[in-house]
PDB file of C-alpha atoms in Angstrom:
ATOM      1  CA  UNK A   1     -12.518  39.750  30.920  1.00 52.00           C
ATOM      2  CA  UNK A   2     -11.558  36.843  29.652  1.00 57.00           C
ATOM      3  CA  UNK A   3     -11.398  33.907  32.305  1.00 62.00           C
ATOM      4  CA  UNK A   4      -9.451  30.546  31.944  1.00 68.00           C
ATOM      5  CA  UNK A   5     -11.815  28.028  33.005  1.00 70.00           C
ATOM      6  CA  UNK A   6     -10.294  24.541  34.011  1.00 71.00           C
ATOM      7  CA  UNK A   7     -11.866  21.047  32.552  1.00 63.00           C
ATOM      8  CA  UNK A   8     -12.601  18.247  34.706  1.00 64.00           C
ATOM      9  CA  UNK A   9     -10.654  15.274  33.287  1.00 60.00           C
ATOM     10  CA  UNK A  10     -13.119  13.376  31.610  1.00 60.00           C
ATOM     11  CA  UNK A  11     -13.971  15.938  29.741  1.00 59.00           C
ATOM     12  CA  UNK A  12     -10.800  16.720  28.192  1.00 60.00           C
ATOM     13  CA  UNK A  13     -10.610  13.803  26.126  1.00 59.00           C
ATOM     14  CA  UNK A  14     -14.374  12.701  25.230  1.00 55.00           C
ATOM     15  CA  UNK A  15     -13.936  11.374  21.317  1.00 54.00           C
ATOM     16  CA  UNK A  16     -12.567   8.155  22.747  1.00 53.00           C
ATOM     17  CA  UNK A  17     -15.836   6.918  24.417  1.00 52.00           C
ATOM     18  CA  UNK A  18     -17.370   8.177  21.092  1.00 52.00           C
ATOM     19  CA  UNK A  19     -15.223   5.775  19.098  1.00 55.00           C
ATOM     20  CA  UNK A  20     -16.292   2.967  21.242  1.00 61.00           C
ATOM     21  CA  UNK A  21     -20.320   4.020  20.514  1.00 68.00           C
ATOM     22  CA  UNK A  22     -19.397   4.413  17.168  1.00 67.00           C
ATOM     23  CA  UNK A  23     -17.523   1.016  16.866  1.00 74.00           C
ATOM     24  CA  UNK A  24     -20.258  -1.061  17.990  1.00 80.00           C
ATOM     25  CA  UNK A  25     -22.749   0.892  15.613  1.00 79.00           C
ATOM     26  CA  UNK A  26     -20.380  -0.528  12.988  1.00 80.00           C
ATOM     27  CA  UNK A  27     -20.861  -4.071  14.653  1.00 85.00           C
ATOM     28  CA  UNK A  28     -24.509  -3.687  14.931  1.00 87.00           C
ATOM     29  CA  UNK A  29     -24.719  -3.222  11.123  1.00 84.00           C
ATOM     30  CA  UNK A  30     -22.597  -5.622   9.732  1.00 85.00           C
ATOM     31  CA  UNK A  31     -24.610  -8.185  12.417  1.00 90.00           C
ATOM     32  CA  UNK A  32     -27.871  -6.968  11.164  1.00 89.00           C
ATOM     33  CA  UNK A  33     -26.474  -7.171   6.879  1.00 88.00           C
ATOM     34  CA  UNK A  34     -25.966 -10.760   7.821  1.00 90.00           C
ATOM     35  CA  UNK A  35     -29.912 -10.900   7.887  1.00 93.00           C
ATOM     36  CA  UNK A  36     -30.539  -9.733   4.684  1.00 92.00           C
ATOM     37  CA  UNK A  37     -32.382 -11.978   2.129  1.00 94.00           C
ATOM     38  CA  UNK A  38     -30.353 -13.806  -0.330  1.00 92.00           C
ATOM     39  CA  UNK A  39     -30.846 -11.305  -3.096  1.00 91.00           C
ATOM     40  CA  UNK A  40     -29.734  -8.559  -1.168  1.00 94.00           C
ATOM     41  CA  UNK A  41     -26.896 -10.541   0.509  1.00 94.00           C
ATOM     42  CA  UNK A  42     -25.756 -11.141  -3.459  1.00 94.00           C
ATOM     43  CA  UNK A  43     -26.275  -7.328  -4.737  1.00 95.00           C
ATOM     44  CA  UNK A  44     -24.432  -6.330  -1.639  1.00 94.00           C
ATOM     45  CA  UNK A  45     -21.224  -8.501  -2.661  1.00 94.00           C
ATOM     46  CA  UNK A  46     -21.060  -6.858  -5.459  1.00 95.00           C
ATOM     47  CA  UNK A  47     -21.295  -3.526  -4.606  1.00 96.00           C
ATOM     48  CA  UNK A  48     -18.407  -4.514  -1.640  1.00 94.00           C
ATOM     49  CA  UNK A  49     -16.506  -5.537  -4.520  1.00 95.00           C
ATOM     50  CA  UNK A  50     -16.474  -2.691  -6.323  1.00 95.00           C
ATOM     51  CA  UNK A  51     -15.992  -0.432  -3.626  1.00 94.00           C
ATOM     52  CA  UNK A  52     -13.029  -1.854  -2.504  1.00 94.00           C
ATOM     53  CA  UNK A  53     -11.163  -0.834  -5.404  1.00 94.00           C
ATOM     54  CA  UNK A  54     -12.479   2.682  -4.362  1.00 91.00           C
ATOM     55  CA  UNK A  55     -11.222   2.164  -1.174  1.00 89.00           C
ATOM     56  CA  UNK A  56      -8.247   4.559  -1.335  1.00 88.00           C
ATOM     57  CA  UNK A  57      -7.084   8.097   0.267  1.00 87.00           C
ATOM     58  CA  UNK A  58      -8.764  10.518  -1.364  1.00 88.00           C
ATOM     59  CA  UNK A  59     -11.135   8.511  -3.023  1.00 90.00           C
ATOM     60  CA  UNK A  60     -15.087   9.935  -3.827  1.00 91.00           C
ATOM     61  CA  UNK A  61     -16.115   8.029  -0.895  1.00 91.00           C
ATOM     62  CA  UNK A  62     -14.464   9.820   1.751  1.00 90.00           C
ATOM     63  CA  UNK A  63     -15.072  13.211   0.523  1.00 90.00           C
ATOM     64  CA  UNK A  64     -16.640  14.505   3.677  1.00 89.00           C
ATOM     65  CA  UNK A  65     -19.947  15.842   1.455  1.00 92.00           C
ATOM     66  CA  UNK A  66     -19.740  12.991  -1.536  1.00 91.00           C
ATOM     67  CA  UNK A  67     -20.807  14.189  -4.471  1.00 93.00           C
ATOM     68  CA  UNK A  68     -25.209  13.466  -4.990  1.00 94.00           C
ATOM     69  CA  UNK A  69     -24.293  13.011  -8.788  1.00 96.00           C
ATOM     70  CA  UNK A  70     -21.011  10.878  -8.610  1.00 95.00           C
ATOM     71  CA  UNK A  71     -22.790   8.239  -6.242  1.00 95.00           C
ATOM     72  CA  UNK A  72     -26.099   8.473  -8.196  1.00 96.00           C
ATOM     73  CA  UNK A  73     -23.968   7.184 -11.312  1.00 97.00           C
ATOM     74  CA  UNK A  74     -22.041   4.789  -9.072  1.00 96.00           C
ATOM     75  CA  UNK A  75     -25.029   2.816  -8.642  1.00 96.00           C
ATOM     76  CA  UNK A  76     -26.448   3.122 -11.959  1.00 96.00           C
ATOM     77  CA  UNK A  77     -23.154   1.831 -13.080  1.00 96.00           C
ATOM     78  CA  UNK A  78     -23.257  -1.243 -10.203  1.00 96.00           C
ATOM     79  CA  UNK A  79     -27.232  -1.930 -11.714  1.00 96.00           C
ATOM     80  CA  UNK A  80     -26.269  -2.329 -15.286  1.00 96.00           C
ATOM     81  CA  UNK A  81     -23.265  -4.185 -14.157  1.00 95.00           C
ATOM     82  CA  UNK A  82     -25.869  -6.563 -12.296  1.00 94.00           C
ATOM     83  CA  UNK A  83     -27.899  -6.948 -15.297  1.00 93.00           C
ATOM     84  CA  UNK A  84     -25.117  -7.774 -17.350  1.00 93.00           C
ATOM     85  CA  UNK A  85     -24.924 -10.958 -15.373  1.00 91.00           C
ATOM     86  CA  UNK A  86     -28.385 -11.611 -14.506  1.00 89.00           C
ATOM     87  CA  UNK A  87     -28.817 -11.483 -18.658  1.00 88.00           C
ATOM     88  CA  UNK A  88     -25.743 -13.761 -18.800  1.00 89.00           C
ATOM     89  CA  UNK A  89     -26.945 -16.351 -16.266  1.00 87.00           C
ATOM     90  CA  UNK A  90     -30.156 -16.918 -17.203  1.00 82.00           C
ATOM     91  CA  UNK A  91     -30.711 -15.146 -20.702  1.00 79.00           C
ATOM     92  CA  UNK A  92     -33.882 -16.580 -20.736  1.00 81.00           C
ATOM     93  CA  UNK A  93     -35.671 -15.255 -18.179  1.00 79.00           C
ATOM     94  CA  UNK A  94     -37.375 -11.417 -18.710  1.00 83.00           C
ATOM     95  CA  UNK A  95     -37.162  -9.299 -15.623  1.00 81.00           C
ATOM     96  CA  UNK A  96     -39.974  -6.882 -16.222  1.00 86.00           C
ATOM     97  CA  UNK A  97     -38.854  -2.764 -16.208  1.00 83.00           C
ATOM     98  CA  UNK A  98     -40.797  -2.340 -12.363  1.00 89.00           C
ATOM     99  CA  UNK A  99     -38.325  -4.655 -10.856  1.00 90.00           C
ATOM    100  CA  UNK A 100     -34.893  -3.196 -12.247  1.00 91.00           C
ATOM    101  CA  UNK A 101     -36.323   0.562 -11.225  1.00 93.00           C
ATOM    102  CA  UNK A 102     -37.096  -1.306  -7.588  1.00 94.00           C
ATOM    103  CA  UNK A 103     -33.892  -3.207  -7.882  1.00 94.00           C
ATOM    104  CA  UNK A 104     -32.005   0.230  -9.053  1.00 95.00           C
ATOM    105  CA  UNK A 105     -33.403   1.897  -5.375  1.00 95.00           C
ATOM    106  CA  UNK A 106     -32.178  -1.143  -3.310  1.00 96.00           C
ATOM    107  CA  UNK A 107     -28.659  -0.807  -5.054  1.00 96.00           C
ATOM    108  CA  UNK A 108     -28.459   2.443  -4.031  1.00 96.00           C
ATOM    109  CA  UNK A 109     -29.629   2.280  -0.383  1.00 95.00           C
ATOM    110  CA  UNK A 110     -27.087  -1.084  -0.220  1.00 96.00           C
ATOM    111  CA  UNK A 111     -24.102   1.227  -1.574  1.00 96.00           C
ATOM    112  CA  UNK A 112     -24.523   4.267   0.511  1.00 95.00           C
ATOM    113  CA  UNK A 113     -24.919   1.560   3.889  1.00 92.00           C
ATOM    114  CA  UNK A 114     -21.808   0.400   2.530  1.00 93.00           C
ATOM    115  CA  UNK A 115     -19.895   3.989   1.905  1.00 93.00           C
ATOM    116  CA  UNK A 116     -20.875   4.129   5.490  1.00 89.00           C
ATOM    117  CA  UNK A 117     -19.810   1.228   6.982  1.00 88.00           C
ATOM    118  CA  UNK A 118     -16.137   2.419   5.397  1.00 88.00           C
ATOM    119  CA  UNK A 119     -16.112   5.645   6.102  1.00 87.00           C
ATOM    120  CA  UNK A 120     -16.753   5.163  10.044  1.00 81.00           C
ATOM    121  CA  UNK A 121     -14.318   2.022  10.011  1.00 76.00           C
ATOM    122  CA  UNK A 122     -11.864   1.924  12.675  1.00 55.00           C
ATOM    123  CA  UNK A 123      -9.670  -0.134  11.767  1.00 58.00           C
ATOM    124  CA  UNK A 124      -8.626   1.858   8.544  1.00 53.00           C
ATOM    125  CA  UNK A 125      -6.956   4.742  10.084  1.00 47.00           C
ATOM    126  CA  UNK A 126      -8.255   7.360   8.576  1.00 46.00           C
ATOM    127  CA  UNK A 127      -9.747  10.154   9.696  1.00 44.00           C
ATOM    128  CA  UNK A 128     -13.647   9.835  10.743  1.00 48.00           C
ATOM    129  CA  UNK A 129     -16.268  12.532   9.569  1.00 45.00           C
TER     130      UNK A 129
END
């Protein structure tokens, strides 16, 4: 038969001592993005930029399985947007083909850090995945 079985208290309410490890994740990584290299530290204010106007309810980035395709263009959109003014600045200097491909990866790996960052921020309200 069924048998009602009765939870210590600590158990009954675990997520908040989750929250707490998950909050100073969140610390850890915006300490450590501090570190980057200068490049990096510009290609990520960009990409913060632009995802704050995508930070809304119901946005893309808070589907709770994003879309591979929507994100992939996302930061193929953010890399020609960062060529647009790295022609602008200094039209003339070439950047040879190799670098925008390795540029193109960084991008990416910078935007889905920051997806994360946002989508585990407490201070937002929303609920966590």
């Amino acid at each position: 038969m069924y048998e009602r079985k009765i939870l210590p208290f600590y158990m009954t309410y675990p997520l908040p001592m989750y929250y707490q490890e998950e909050d100073s994740i969140i610390r850890d990584l915006e300490y450590l993005q501090q570190m980057y290299p200068s490049e990096a530290k510009k290609y990520q204010k960009v990409i913060a930029g632009i995802l704050d106007k995508l930070d809304y309810e119901g946005s893309m980035i808070y589907d709770e399985y994003p879309d591979k395709w929507q994100l992939y263009k996302l930061s193929r959109d953010i890399l020609d947007r960062i060529k647009r003014a790295e022609e602008k600045d200094a039209p003339e200097v070439e950047i040879p083909a190799e670098k925008w491909e390795w540029i193109g990866d960084l991008v990416q790996i910078l935007l889905f850090y920051e997806i994360y960052k946002r989508r585990h921020n407490s201070r937002r309200g929303i609920l966590r995945f």
